[in-house]
Amino acid sequence: RVLLAGKVIGNTVLAMAQILALAAIAVVGLIVTGQNAVLEGLGSPLVWFAVFFLFGFVLLASLFAAAGAMVSRQEDIGSTTMPITMLVMAPYFLVIFLNDNPVAMTILSYIPFSAPVAMPVRLFVGEAQWWEPLVSLVILLVSCVVAILVAAKIYENSLLRMGGRVKLSEALKG
């Protein structure tokens, strides 16, 4: 569990540093070019994006770490990470393709895997009520806790096994 926590925390710190650096560059660029109106509109959604990104990243990092622990050979990693990749990419593309559909965006902003993208977009365009990001964040936090607990169980029961791929049912049983 300590090894899992170290990997997730370390990667989260690095990812947040990148996001904060990009946000700082964007703010400086907008100030230098005199686009203060755009900066005013971006302020709150940018902060919300950073918060949602933090917890969304923890959710995904723990799931990917657990998936990686279920295999002992590099060649087998695709079979365990593909479902998680699809779980991430499908909502992400839905946000991109359905960003002009308010009903779809509202639904996507409450799904933990798409909320880090959908909710800041809704906040930026002014479609979200003041309470909606809070509810979405609570759902994301609960999902993070569940994912971390499941990932810790899988990680603990799979990491030191050698040979073929560990089945998910075996990893969860122990």
Coordinates of C-alpha atoms in Angstrom, one line a residue:
R1 CA 0.0 0.0 0.0
V2 CA 2.9 2.4 0.8
L3 CA 4.4 1.7 -2.7
L4 CA 1.1 2.4 -4.4
A5 CA 0.6 5.6 -2.4
G6 CA 4.2 6.7 -3.3
K7 CA 3.6 6.1 -7.0
V8 CA 0.3 7.9 -7.0
I9 CA 1.4 10.8 -4.9
G10 CA 4.7 11.2 -6.8
N11 CA 3.0 11.2 -10.2
T12 CA 0.2 13.5 -9.0
V13 CA 2.7 16.0 -7.8
L14 CA 4.5 16.0 -11.2
A15 CA 1.2 16.2 -13.1
M16 CA -0.1 19.1 -10.9
A17 CA 3.2 20.9 -11.4
Q18 CA 2.7 20.7 -15.1
I19 CA -0.9 21.9 -14.9
L20 CA 0.0 24.8 -12.7
A21 CA 2.9 25.8 -14.9
L22 CA 0.7 25.8 -18.0
A23 CA -1.9 27.8 -16.1
A24 CA 0.7 30.3 -15.0
I25 CA 2.0 30.6 -18.6
A26 CA -1.5 31.2 -19.9
V27 CA -2.2 33.9 -17.3
V28 CA 1.1 35.7 -18.0
G29 CA 0.4 35.4 -21.8
L30 CA -3.0 36.9 -21.4
I31 CA -1.7 39.7 -19.2
V32 CA 1.2 40.5 -21.6
T33 CA -1.1 40.6 -24.6
G34 CA -3.6 42.8 -22.8
Q35 CA -6.5 40.3 -22.9
N36 CA -7.8 41.0 -19.4
A37 CA -11.4 40.3 -20.4
V38 CA -10.5 36.8 -21.4
L39 CA -8.5 36.4 -18.2
E40 CA -11.5 37.5 -16.1
G41 CA -13.7 34.8 -17.8
L42 CA -11.0 32.1 -17.4
G43 CA -10.2 32.7 -13.7
S44 CA -12.8 30.6 -11.9
P45 CA -13.0 27.8 -14.5
L46 CA -9.2 27.5 -14.5
V47 CA -9.2 27.1 -10.7
W48 CA -12.0 24.6 -10.9
F49 CA -10.1 22.7 -13.7
A50 CA -7.0 22.4 -11.4
V51 CA -9.1 21.1 -8.6
F52 CA -11.0 18.6 -10.8
F53 CA -7.8 17.6 -12.5
L54 CA -6.1 16.8 -9.1
F55 CA -8.7 14.4 -8.0
G56 CA -9.4 13.0 -11.5
F57 CA -5.7 12.3 -11.8
V58 CA -5.6 10.5 -8.4
L59 CA -8.6 8.4 -9.5
L60 CA -6.9 7.3 -12.8
A61 CA -3.4 6.9 -11.4
S62 CA -4.6 4.5 -8.7
L63 CA -6.6 2.5 -11.3
F64 CA -3.7 2.4 -13.7
A65 CA -1.3 1.3 -10.9
A66 CA -3.5 -1.5 -10.0
A67 CA -3.9 -2.6 -13.6
G68 CA -0.1 -2.5 -14.0
A69 CA 0.4 -4.7 -10.9
M70 CA -1.8 -7.4 -12.4
V71 CA 0.8 -8.4 -15.0
S72 CA 4.4 -9.4 -14.6
R73 CA 5.4 -9.0 -18.3
Q74 CA 5.4 -5.7 -20.2
E75 CA 3.8 -7.4 -23.2
D76 CA 0.6 -8.1 -21.1
I77 CA 0.0 -4.5 -19.9
G78 CA -2.3 -3.7 -22.7
S79 CA -4.8 -6.3 -21.7
T80 CA -5.2 -4.8 -18.2
T81 CA -5.1 -1.1 -19.1
M82 CA -7.3 -1.2 -22.2
P83 CA -10.6 -1.2 -20.2
I84 CA -9.4 1.8 -18.1
T85 CA -8.2 3.6 -21.2
M86 CA -11.6 3.2 -22.8
L87 CA -13.3 4.3 -19.6
V88 CA -11.3 7.5 -19.8
M89 CA -11.3 8.2 -23.5
A90 CA -15.0 7.6 -24.3
P91 CA -16.2 10.3 -21.9
Y92 CA -13.4 12.6 -22.9
F93 CA -14.4 12.4 -26.6
L94 CA -18.1 12.7 -25.7
V95 CA -17.2 16.0 -24.0
I96 CA -15.5 17.2 -27.1
F97 CA -18.2 16.1 -29.6
L98 CA -21.2 17.0 -27.4
N99 CA -19.9 20.3 -26.0
D100 CA -22.8 22.2 -27.6
N101 CA -25.5 19.9 -26.1
P102 CA -26.3 21.2 -22.6
V103 CA -28.1 18.1 -21.5
A104 CA -25.2 15.8 -22.4
M105 CA -22.7 18.1 -20.9
T106 CA -24.7 18.2 -17.6
I107 CA -24.7 14.5 -17.5
L108 CA -21.0 14.2 -18.3
S109 CA -20.1 16.7 -15.6
Y110 CA -21.3 14.3 -13.0
I111 CA -19.5 11.2 -14.3
P112 CA -16.2 10.9 -12.5
F113 CA -14.2 10.1 -15.6
S114 CA -15.5 13.1 -17.6
A115 CA -16.2 15.6 -14.8
P116 CA -12.6 17.1 -14.8
V117 CA -13.2 18.2 -18.4
A118 CA -16.9 18.7 -18.6
M119 CA -17.5 20.7 -15.5
P120 CA -14.9 23.4 -16.2
V121 CA -16.2 23.7 -19.8
R122 CA -19.8 24.3 -18.4
L123 CA -18.4 26.8 -15.9
F124 CA -16.6 28.7 -18.6
V125 CA -19.6 29.0 -20.8
G126 CA -21.8 29.9 -17.8
E127 CA -24.1 26.9 -18.0
A128 CA -23.5 25.5 -14.4
Q129 CA -25.2 26.7 -11.3
W130 CA -23.0 27.6 -8.3
W131 CA -23.7 24.4 -6.5
E132 CA -23.1 22.0 -9.4
P133 CA -19.3 21.9 -9.3
L134 CA -19.5 21.2 -5.6
V135 CA -21.9 18.2 -6.1
S136 CA -19.7 16.9 -9.0
L137 CA -16.6 17.3 -6.9
V138 CA -18.2 15.3 -4.0
I139 CA -19.1 12.5 -6.5
L140 CA -15.5 12.6 -7.8
L141 CA -14.0 12.4 -4.3
V142 CA -16.2 9.4 -3.4
S143 CA -15.1 7.7 -6.6
C144 CA -11.5 8.5 -5.7
V145 CA -11.8 6.8 -2.3
V146 CA -13.5 3.8 -3.8
A147 CA -10.9 3.5 -6.5
I148 CA -8.0 3.9 -4.1
L149 CA -9.5 1.1 -1.8
V150 CA -10.0 -1.2 -4.7
A151 CA -6.6 -0.4 -6.2
A152 CA -4.9 -1.0 -2.9
K153 CA -6.5 -4.4 -2.6
I154 CA -5.6 -5.3 -6.2
Y155 CA -2.0 -3.9 -5.8
E156 CA -1.4 -5.8 -2.6
N157 CA -2.7 -9.1 -4.0
S158 CA -1.0 -8.9 -7.4
L159 CA 2.3 -7.0 -7.2
L160 CA 4.6 -9.9 -6.2
R161 CA 3.0 -12.6 -8.3
M162 CA 5.1 -13.9 -11.1
G163 CA 4.1 -15.7 -14.3
G164 CA 1.0 -14.9 -16.3
R165 CA -1.6 -12.2 -15.9
V166 CA -3.5 -12.2 -12.6
K167 CA -7.2 -12.3 -13.0
L168 CA -9.2 -9.5 -11.5
S169 CA -11.3 -11.9 -9.4
E170 CA -8.1 -13.4 -7.9
A171 CA -6.6 -9.9 -7.3
L172 CA -9.7 -8.8 -5.4
K173 CA -9.9 -12.0 -3.3
G174 CA -6.3 -12.1 -2.2

